[in-house]
N, CA, C and O atoms as a CHARMM CRD file, in Angstrom:
* protein
*
  264
    1    1 UNK  N    -22.41200  18.16000 -49.20100 PROA 1      0.00000
    2    1 UNK  CA   -21.91700  17.31300 -50.28000 PROA 1      0.00000
    3    1 UNK  C    -21.62500  18.17200 -51.50400 PROA 1      0.00000
    4    1 UNK  O    -22.48000  18.93400 -51.95600 PROA 1      0.00000
    5    2 UNK  N    -20.42400  18.04400 -52.03300 PROA 2      0.00000
    6    2 UNK  CA   -20.06300  18.77800 -53.25200 PROA 2      0.00000
    7    2 UNK  C    -20.69500  18.09300 -54.45200 PROA 2      0.00000
    8    2 UNK  O    -20.61000  16.87500 -54.60800 PROA 2      0.00000
    9    3 UNK  N    -21.32500  18.89100 -55.29000 PROA 3      0.00000
   10    3 UNK  CA   -21.98400  18.32100 -56.46000 PROA 3      0.00000
   11    3 UNK  C    -21.19800  18.57900 -57.74100 PROA 3      0.00000
   12    3 UNK  O    -21.52000  18.01200 -58.78500 PROA 3      0.00000
   13    4 UNK  N    -20.18300  19.41700 -57.67900 PROA 4      0.00000
   14    4 UNK  CA   -19.44500  19.82000 -58.87700 PROA 4      0.00000
   15    4 UNK  C    -18.89500  18.64700 -59.69500 PROA 4      0.00000
   16    4 UNK  O    -19.08900  18.64000 -60.91000 PROA 4      0.00000
   17    5 UNK  N    -18.21800  17.65500 -59.10100 PROA 5      0.00000
   18    5 UNK  CA   -17.72100  16.55900 -59.93400 PROA 5      0.00000
   19    5 UNK  C    -18.85000  15.84200 -60.67600 PROA 5      0.00000
   20    5 UNK  O    -18.68900  15.47700 -61.84100 PROA 5      0.00000
   21    6 UNK  N    -19.98200  15.63900 -60.01600 PROA 6      0.00000
   22    6 UNK  CA   -21.11400  14.97200 -60.65700 PROA 6      0.00000
   23    6 UNK  C    -21.59800  15.78800 -61.85100 PROA 6      0.00000
   24    6 UNK  O    -21.85500  15.23200 -62.91900 PROA 6      0.00000
   25    7 UNK  N    -21.72200  17.08800 -61.67700 PROA 7      0.00000
   26    7 UNK  CA   -22.17000  17.95100 -62.77300 PROA 7      0.00000
   27    7 UNK  C    -21.18900  17.90600 -63.94500 PROA 7      0.00000
   28    7 UNK  O    -21.60500  17.87300 -65.10300 PROA 7      0.00000
   29    8 UNK  N    -19.89400  17.90600 -63.64700 PROA 8      0.00000
   30    8 UNK  CA   -18.87800  17.82500 -64.71000 PROA 8      0.00000
   31    8 UNK  C    -18.97500  16.49400 -65.44700 PROA 8      0.00000
   32    8 UNK  O    -18.88800  16.45000 -66.67400 PROA 8      0.00000
   33    9 UNK  N    -19.15600  15.41700 -64.69900 PROA 9      0.00000
   34    9 UNK  CA   -19.27300  14.09700 -65.31400 PROA 9      0.00000
   35    9 UNK  C    -20.50500  14.03700 -66.21100 PROA 9      0.00000
   36    9 UNK  O    -20.42900  13.55400 -67.34000 PROA 9      0.00000
   37   10 UNK  N    -21.63500  14.52500 -65.71400 PROA 10     0.00000
   38   10 UNK  CA   -22.86300  14.48000 -66.50000 PROA 10     0.00000
   39   10 UNK  C    -22.75500  15.35600 -67.74800 PROA 10     0.00000
   40   10 UNK  O    -23.32700  15.02700 -68.78700 PROA 10     0.00000
   41   11 UNK  N    -22.02800  16.45900 -67.65200 PROA 11     0.00000
   42   11 UNK  CA   -21.79100  17.29700 -68.82200 PROA 11     0.00000
   43   11 UNK  C    -20.96500  16.56000 -69.86500 PROA 11     0.00000
   44   11 UNK  O    -21.23500  16.65200 -71.06200 PROA 11     0.00000
   45   12 UNK  N    -19.95700  15.82700 -69.40400 PROA 12     0.00000
   46   12 UNK  CA   -19.11500  15.05700 -70.32400 PROA 12     0.00000
   47   12 UNK  C    -19.90000  13.90800 -70.94300 PROA 12     0.00000
   48   12 UNK  O    -19.69800  13.57300 -72.11000 PROA 12     0.00000
   49   13 UNK  N    -20.79800  13.30000 -70.16000 PROA 13     0.00000
   50   13 UNK  CA   -21.61200  12.18300 -70.64100 PROA 13     0.00000
   51   13 UNK  C    -22.46100  12.61700 -71.84300 PROA 13     0.00000
   52   13 UNK  O    -22.65100  11.84700 -72.78500 PROA 13     0.00000
   53   14 UNK  N    -22.96100  13.83200 -71.80500 PROA 14     0.00000
   54   14 UNK  CA   -23.80300  14.33800 -72.89900 PROA 14     0.00000
   55   14 UNK  C    -23.05400  14.39700 -74.22600 PROA 14     0.00000
   56   14 UNK  O    -23.67500  14.37500 -75.28900 PROA 14     0.00000
   57   15 UNK  N    -21.73200  14.47200 -74.17300 PROA 15     0.00000
   58   15 UNK  CA   -20.91100  14.57600 -75.38100 PROA 15     0.00000
   59   15 UNK  C    -20.52000  13.22100 -75.97400 PROA 15     0.00000
   60   15 UNK  O    -19.94400  13.16400 -77.06100 PROA 15     0.00000
   61   16 UNK  N    -20.83000  12.13200 -75.26800 PROA 16     0.00000
   62   16 UNK  CA   -20.42900  10.79800 -75.71200 PROA 16     0.00000
   63   16 UNK  C    -21.46800  10.24800 -76.69200 PROA 16     0.00000
   64   16 UNK  O    -22.64900  10.14000 -76.36300 PROA 16     0.00000
   65   17 UNK  N    -21.01800   9.90700 -77.88200 PROA 17     0.00000
   66   17 UNK  CA   -21.89400   9.35600 -78.91500 PROA 17     0.00000
   67   17 UNK  C    -21.97400   7.84300 -78.80100 PROA 17     0.00000
   68   17 UNK  O    -21.19200   7.22600 -78.07800 PROA 17     0.00000
   69   18 UNK  N    -22.92400   7.24400 -79.51800 PROA 18     0.00000
   70   18 UNK  CA   -23.08000   5.78700 -79.52400 PROA 18     0.00000
   71   18 UNK  C    -21.75200   5.11000 -79.86500 PROA 18     0.00000
   72   18 UNK  O    -21.07300   5.49300 -80.81800 PROA 18     0.00000
   73   19 UNK  N    -21.39800   4.10900 -79.08100 PROA 19     0.00000
   74   19 UNK  CA   -20.17800   3.34700 -79.31800 PROA 19     0.00000
   75   19 UNK  C    -18.92700   3.99400 -78.75700 PROA 19     0.00000
   76   19 UNK  O    -17.86400   3.37300 -78.75500 PROA 19     0.00000
   77   20 UNK  N    -19.02500   5.22400 -78.28100 PROA 20     0.00000
   78   20 UNK  CA   -17.86200   5.91400 -77.70400 PROA 20     0.00000
   79   20 UNK  C    -17.78900   5.67100 -76.20200 PROA 20     0.00000
   80   20 UNK  O    -18.76100   5.24700 -75.57600 PROA 20     0.00000
   81   21 UNK  N    -16.62700   5.94400 -75.64200 PROA 21     0.00000
   82   21 UNK  CA   -16.40100   5.70900 -74.21600 PROA 21     0.00000
   83   21 UNK  C    -15.94300   6.96300 -73.49300 PROA 21     0.00000
   84   21 UNK  O    -15.38200   7.88500 -74.08400 PROA 21     0.00000
   85   22 UNK  N    -16.20200   6.96200 -72.20000 PROA 22     0.00000
   86   22 UNK  CA   -15.73400   7.99000 -71.27900 PROA 22     0.00000
   87   22 UNK  C    -14.96600   7.25200 -70.19300 PROA 22     0.00000
   88   22 UNK  O    -15.48500   6.30700 -69.60000 PROA 22     0.00000
   89   23 UNK  N    -13.73500   7.67600 -69.92600 PROA 23     0.00000
   90   23 UNK  CA   -12.93700   7.03700 -68.88500 PROA 23     0.00000
   91   23 UNK  C    -12.88400   7.95900 -67.67200 PROA 23     0.00000
   92   23 UNK  O    -12.51600   9.12900 -67.77100 PROA 23     0.00000
   93   24 UNK  N    -13.26200   7.39700 -66.52600 PROA 24     0.00000
   94   24 UNK  CA   -13.30200   8.15100 -65.27700 PROA 24     0.00000
   95   24 UNK  C    -12.29300   7.55900 -64.30500 PROA 24     0.00000
   96   24 UNK  O    -12.26700   6.34800 -64.08500 PROA 24     0.00000
   97   25 UNK  N    -11.46600   8.41900 -63.72600 PROA 25     0.00000
   98   25 UNK  CA   -10.54900   8.00400 -62.65900 PROA 25     0.00000
   99   25 UNK  C    -11.10500   8.58100 -61.36700 PROA 25     0.00000
  100   25 UNK  O    -11.39400   9.77500 -61.29100 PROA 25     0.00000
  101   26 UNK  N    -11.25600   7.73400 -60.34900 PROA 26     0.00000
  102   26 UNK  CA   -11.86800   8.17100 -59.09500 PROA 26     0.00000
  103   26 UNK  C    -11.14600   7.53000 -57.91000 PROA 26     0.00000
  104   26 UNK  O    -10.49700   6.49500 -58.06300 PROA 26     0.00000
  105   27 UNK  N    -11.25800   8.14500 -56.72500 PROA 27     0.00000
  106   27 UNK  CA   -10.61400   7.58700 -55.53300 PROA 27     0.00000
  107   27 UNK  C    -11.42200   6.45500 -54.89000 PROA 27     0.00000
  108   27 UNK  O    -11.01300   5.90200 -53.86900 PROA 27     0.00000
  109   28 UNK  N    -12.57700   6.11000 -55.49100 PROA 28     0.00000
  110   28 UNK  CA   -13.42700   5.03000 -54.98900 PROA 28     0.00000
  111   28 UNK  C    -14.22900   4.48400 -56.16700 PROA 28     0.00000
  112   28 UNK  O    -14.27400   5.10400 -57.23000 PROA 28     0.00000
  113   29 UNK  N    -14.85600   3.33400 -55.98200 PROA 29     0.00000
  114   29 UNK  CA   -15.70600   2.75100 -57.01300 PROA 29     0.00000
  115   29 UNK  C    -17.05000   3.49200 -56.97400 PROA 29     0.00000
  116   29 UNK  O    -17.79800   3.33000 -56.01000 PROA 29     0.00000
  117   30 UNK  N    -17.37700   4.29300 -57.98500 PROA 30     0.00000
  118   30 UNK  CA   -18.58700   5.12200 -57.94600 PROA 30     0.00000
  119   30 UNK  C    -19.86100   4.33900 -58.30200 PROA 30     0.00000
  120   30 UNK  O    -20.48800   4.58700 -59.33200 PROA 30     0.00000
  121   31 UNK  N    -20.22400   3.40100 -57.43900 PROA 31     0.00000
  122   31 UNK  CA   -21.35200   2.50600 -57.69200 PROA 31     0.00000
  123   31 UNK  C    -22.65100   3.25600 -58.01600 PROA 31     0.00000
  124   31 UNK  O    -23.33200   2.86400 -58.96400 PROA 31     0.00000
  125   32 UNK  N    -23.03200   4.30800 -57.28500 PROA 32     0.00000
  126   32 UNK  CA   -24.28000   5.00100 -57.64700 PROA 32     0.00000
  127   32 UNK  C    -24.24700   5.57300 -59.07000 PROA 32     0.00000
  128   32 UNK  O    -25.27900   5.62200 -59.74000 PROA 32     0.00000
  129   33 UNK  N    -23.09200   5.99500 -59.52200 PROA 33     0.00000
  130   33 UNK  CA   -22.95700   6.52800 -60.87700 PROA 33     0.00000
  131   33 UNK  C    -23.17700   5.42900 -61.91300 PROA 33     0.00000
  132   33 UNK  O    -23.71100   5.69600 -62.99000 PROA 33     0.00000
  133   34 UNK  N    -22.77400   4.20200 -61.60200 PROA 34     0.00000
  134   34 UNK  CA   -22.99000   3.09000 -62.53000 PROA 34     0.00000
  135   34 UNK  C    -24.47600   2.95100 -62.85200 PROA 34     0.00000
  136   34 UNK  O    -24.85300   2.79900 -64.01400 PROA 34     0.00000
  137   35 UNK  N    -25.31300   3.00400 -61.82200 PROA 35     0.00000
  138   35 UNK  CA   -26.76100   2.84000 -62.01200 PROA 35     0.00000
  139   35 UNK  C    -27.33600   3.98100 -62.85100 PROA 35     0.00000
  140   35 UNK  O    -28.16900   3.75400 -63.72900 PROA 35     0.00000
  141   36 UNK  N    -26.89200   5.19800 -62.57900 PROA 36     0.00000
  142   36 UNK  CA   -27.38500   6.36600 -63.32700 PROA 36     0.00000
  143   36 UNK  C    -27.01900   6.24300 -64.79800 PROA 36     0.00000
  144   36 UNK  O    -27.86100   6.45400 -65.67100 PROA 36     0.00000
  145   37 UNK  N    -25.76800   5.90200 -65.07300 PROA 37     0.00000
  146   37 UNK  CA   -25.33400   5.82200 -66.46500 PROA 37     0.00000
  147   37 UNK  C    -25.88500   4.58000 -67.17700 PROA 37     0.00000
  148   37 UNK  O    -26.07500   4.60200 -68.39300 PROA 37     0.00000
  149   38 UNK  N    -26.13900   3.51500 -66.44100 PROA 38     0.00000
  150   38 UNK  CA   -26.77400   2.33800 -67.04900 PROA 38     0.00000
  151   38 UNK  C    -28.15600   2.71800 -67.58900 PROA 38     0.00000
  152   38 UNK  O    -28.54000   2.29900 -68.68100 PROA 38     0.00000
  153   39 UNK  N    -28.89900   3.51800 -66.81100 PROA 39     0.00000
  154   39 UNK  CA   -30.22200   3.97700 -67.26200 PROA 39     0.00000
  155   39 UNK  C    -30.12000   4.87700 -68.48400 PROA 39     0.00000
  156   39 UNK  O    -31.07600   5.00100 -69.24900 PROA 39     0.00000
  157   40 UNK  N    -28.95900   5.50600 -68.66900 PROA 40     0.00000
  158   40 UNK  CA   -28.74600   6.37400 -69.83100 PROA 40     0.00000
  159   40 UNK  C    -28.14400   5.61000 -71.01600 PROA 40     0.00000
  160   40 UNK  O    -27.78200   6.21600 -72.02500 PROA 40     0.00000
  161   41 UNK  N    -28.03600   4.28100 -70.89600 PROA 41     0.00000
  162   41 UNK  CA   -27.58800   3.47100 -72.01600 PROA 41     0.00000
  163   41 UNK  C    -26.10000   3.16800 -72.06100 PROA 41     0.00000
  164   41 UNK  O    -25.54600   2.92400 -73.13300 PROA 41     0.00000
  165   42 UNK  N    -25.44600   3.18300 -70.90000 PROA 42     0.00000
  166   42 UNK  CA   -24.00800   2.90500 -70.83700 PROA 42     0.00000
  167   42 UNK  C    -23.73300   1.56000 -70.17400 PROA 42     0.00000
  168   42 UNK  O    -24.44200   1.14500 -69.25700 PROA 42     0.00000
  169   43 UNK  N    -22.69800   0.89400 -70.65300 PROA 43     0.00000
  170   43 UNK  CA   -22.11100  -0.25900 -69.96600 PROA 43     0.00000
  171   43 UNK  C    -20.85800   0.25000 -69.27500 PROA 43     0.00000
  172   43 UNK  O    -20.31300   1.28200 -69.66600 PROA 43     0.00000
  173   44 UNK  N    -20.39100  -0.46400 -68.24700 PROA 44     0.00000
  174   44 UNK  CA   -19.16500  -0.03400 -67.59500 PROA 44     0.00000
  175   44 UNK  C    -18.23700  -1.19900 -67.34600 PROA 44     0.00000
  176   44 UNK  O    -18.66100  -2.33700 -67.14400 PROA 44     0.00000
  177   45 UNK  N    -16.94800  -0.87700 -67.36500 PROA 45     0.00000
  178   45 UNK  CA   -15.89800  -1.82100 -66.98700 PROA 45     0.00000
  179   45 UNK  C    -15.12100  -1.13600 -65.86600 PROA 45     0.00000
  180   45 UNK  O    -14.59700  -0.03700 -66.04400 PROA 45     0.00000
  181   46 UNK  N    -15.05300  -1.79400 -64.71400 PROA 46     0.00000
  182   46 UNK  CA   -14.43000  -1.22300 -63.52100 PROA 46     0.00000
  183   46 UNK  C    -13.09800  -1.91400 -63.25600 PROA 46     0.00000
  184   46 UNK  O    -12.99900  -3.14100 -63.28300 PROA 46     0.00000
  185   47 UNK  N    -12.08000  -1.10500 -63.00000 PROA 47     0.00000
  186   47 UNK  CA   -10.74900  -1.63800 -62.70400 PROA 47     0.00000
  187   47 UNK  C    -10.19900  -0.93200 -61.46700 PROA 47     0.00000
  188   47 UNK  O    -10.12500   0.29600 -61.42600 PROA 47     0.00000
  189   48 UNK  N     -9.81400  -1.71700 -60.46100 PROA 48     0.00000
  190   48 UNK  CA    -9.17700  -1.14900 -59.27600 PROA 48     0.00000
  191   48 UNK  C     -7.68200  -1.09900 -59.55400 PROA 48     0.00000
  192   48 UNK  O     -7.01900  -2.13400 -59.63000 PROA 48     0.00000
  193   49 UNK  N     -7.15600   0.11400 -59.70600 PROA 49     0.00000
  194   49 UNK  CA    -5.74900   0.30200 -60.05300 PROA 49     0.00000
  195   49 UNK  C     -4.89000   0.20800 -58.79800 PROA 49     0.00000
  196   49 UNK  O     -3.87800  -0.49300 -58.78000 PROA 49     0.00000
  197   50 UNK  N     -5.30000   0.91600 -57.75400 PROA 50     0.00000
  198   50 UNK  CA    -4.63800   0.90500 -56.44500 PROA 50     0.00000
  199   50 UNK  C     -5.72100   1.01700 -55.38400 PROA 50     0.00000
  200   50 UNK  O     -6.90700   1.06400 -55.71000 PROA 50     0.00000
  201   51 UNK  N     -5.32500   1.06000 -54.12000 PROA 51     0.00000
  202   51 UNK  CA    -6.32600   1.08600 -53.05200 PROA 51     0.00000
  203   51 UNK  C     -7.27500   2.28300 -53.16200 PROA 51     0.00000
  204   51 UNK  O     -8.45200   2.16200 -52.82500 PROA 51     0.00000
  205   52 UNK  N     -6.78800   3.42200 -53.62200 PROA 52     0.00000
  206   52 UNK  CA    -7.65100   4.60700 -53.74900 PROA 52     0.00000
  207   52 UNK  C     -7.62200   5.16200 -55.16500 PROA 52     0.00000
  208   52 UNK  O     -7.66000   6.37500 -55.37000 PROA 52     0.00000
  209   53 UNK  N     -7.55300   4.26200 -56.13500 PROA 53     0.00000
  210   53 UNK  CA    -7.55400   4.68400 -57.54100 PROA 53     0.00000
  211   53 UNK  C     -8.34900   3.66200 -58.35300 PROA 53     0.00000
  212   53 UNK  O     -7.92900   2.52000 -58.54000 PROA 53     0.00000
  213   54 UNK  N     -9.49800   4.10700 -58.82200 PROA 54     0.00000
  214   54 UNK  CA   -10.36700   3.27600 -59.64800 PROA 54     0.00000
  215   54 UNK  C    -10.45300   3.88400 -61.03100 PROA 54     0.00000
  216   54 UNK  O    -10.53600   5.10400 -61.17800 PROA 54     0.00000
  217   55 UNK  N    -10.43400   3.03300 -62.04400 PROA 55     0.00000
  218   55 UNK  CA   -10.60600   3.46400 -63.43000 PROA 55     0.00000
  219   55 UNK  C    -11.88000   2.79700 -63.94300 PROA 55     0.00000
  220   55 UNK  O    -12.00300   1.57200 -63.93600 PROA 55     0.00000
  221   56 UNK  N    -12.82500   3.62900 -64.38800 PROA 56     0.00000
  222   56 UNK  CA   -14.08000   3.09400 -64.90900 PROA 56     0.00000
  223   56 UNK  C    -14.24200   3.57400 -66.34600 PROA 56     0.00000
  224   56 UNK  O    -14.16300   4.76900 -66.62900 PROA 56     0.00000
  225   57 UNK  N    -14.46800   2.63100 -67.23900 PROA 57     0.00000
  226   57 UNK  CA   -14.71500   2.96200 -68.63600 PROA 57     0.00000
  227   57 UNK  C    -16.20300   2.77600 -68.90200 PROA 57     0.00000
  228   57 UNK  O    -16.72300   1.66200 -68.83600 PROA 57     0.00000
  229   58 UNK  N    -16.87700   3.87500 -69.20300 PROA 58     0.00000
  230   58 UNK  CA   -18.29900   3.84900 -69.53300 PROA 58     0.00000
  231   58 UNK  C    -18.42600   3.93400 -71.05200 PROA 58     0.00000
  232   58 UNK  O    -17.88500   4.85300 -71.66800 PROA 58     0.00000
  233   59 UNK  N    -19.12800   2.99300 -71.65300 PROA 59     0.00000
  234   59 UNK  CA   -19.31000   2.97900 -73.09900 PROA 59     0.00000
  235   59 UNK  C    -20.79700   3.05500 -73.42100 PROA 59     0.00000
  236   59 UNK  O    -21.59500   2.25400 -72.93400 PROA 59     0.00000
  237   60 UNK  N    -21.15600   4.03600 -74.25300 PROA 60     0.00000
  238   60 UNK  CA   -22.55800   4.19000 -74.64700 PROA 60     0.00000
  239   60 UNK  C    -22.90400   3.10600 -75.66000 PROA 60     0.00000
  240   60 UNK  O    -22.21900   2.93200 -76.66800 PROA 60     0.00000
  241   61 UNK  N    -23.97300   2.38800 -75.37200 PROA 61     0.00000
  242   61 UNK  CA   -24.42200   1.33400 -76.28100 PROA 61     0.00000
  243   61 UNK  C    -24.85800   1.94900 -77.61000 PROA 61     0.00000
  244   61 UNK  O    -25.34700   3.07700 -77.66000 PROA 61     0.00000
  245   62 UNK  N    -24.67400   1.19900 -78.65900 PROA 62     0.00000
  246   62 UNK  CA   -25.10600   1.63500 -79.97900 PROA 62     0.00000
  247   62 UNK  C    -26.59800   1.40400 -80.09300 PROA 62     0.00000
  248   62 UNK  O    -27.09000   0.30300 -79.84300 PROA 62     0.00000
  249   63 UNK  N    -27.31000   2.44700 -80.47000 PROA 63     0.00000
  250   63 UNK  CA   -28.77100   2.33700 -80.60200 PROA 63     0.00000
  251   63 UNK  C    -29.11200   1.38500 -81.74100 PROA 63     0.00000
  252   63 UNK  O    -28.51100   1.42800 -82.81500 PROA 63     0.00000
  253   64 UNK  N    -30.07900   0.53500 -81.48100 PROA 64     0.00000
  254   64 UNK  CA   -30.53100  -0.42400 -82.49900 PROA 64     0.00000
  255   64 UNK  C    -31.63500   0.23000 -83.31400 PROA 64     0.00000
  256   64 UNK  O    -32.63900   0.68800 -82.77000 PROA 64     0.00000
  257   65 UNK  N    -31.43500   0.26700 -84.62200 PROA 65     0.00000
  258   65 UNK  CA   -32.45500   0.84700 -85.49400 PROA 65     0.00000
  259   65 UNK  C    -33.18300  -0.27100 -86.22400 PROA 65     0.00000
  260   65 UNK  O    -32.59600  -1.28800 -86.59700 PROA 65     0.00000
  261   66 UNK  N    -34.46100  -0.05500 -86.41400 PROA 66     0.00000
  262   66 UNK  CA   -35.28300  -1.07300 -87.10200 PROA 66     0.00000
  263   66 UNK  C    -35.75700  -0.55300 -88.42500 PROA 66     0.00000
  264   66 UNK  O    -36.45900  -1.25800 -89.15000 PROA 66     0.00000
């Protein structure tokens, strides 16, 4: 299993600030990635563009300060 795309994605995720988004284009719906990024404070919007083209917008939630 190639891990390079995952490492690149996780590197890009580190650069996303609260309220900002990362858009990922993939040949499949990356369901396992949704769970990983949800735990890191992201929401996602998934769009099937074509049979082998998915667009996922991950948005980092804004931290609530008290």
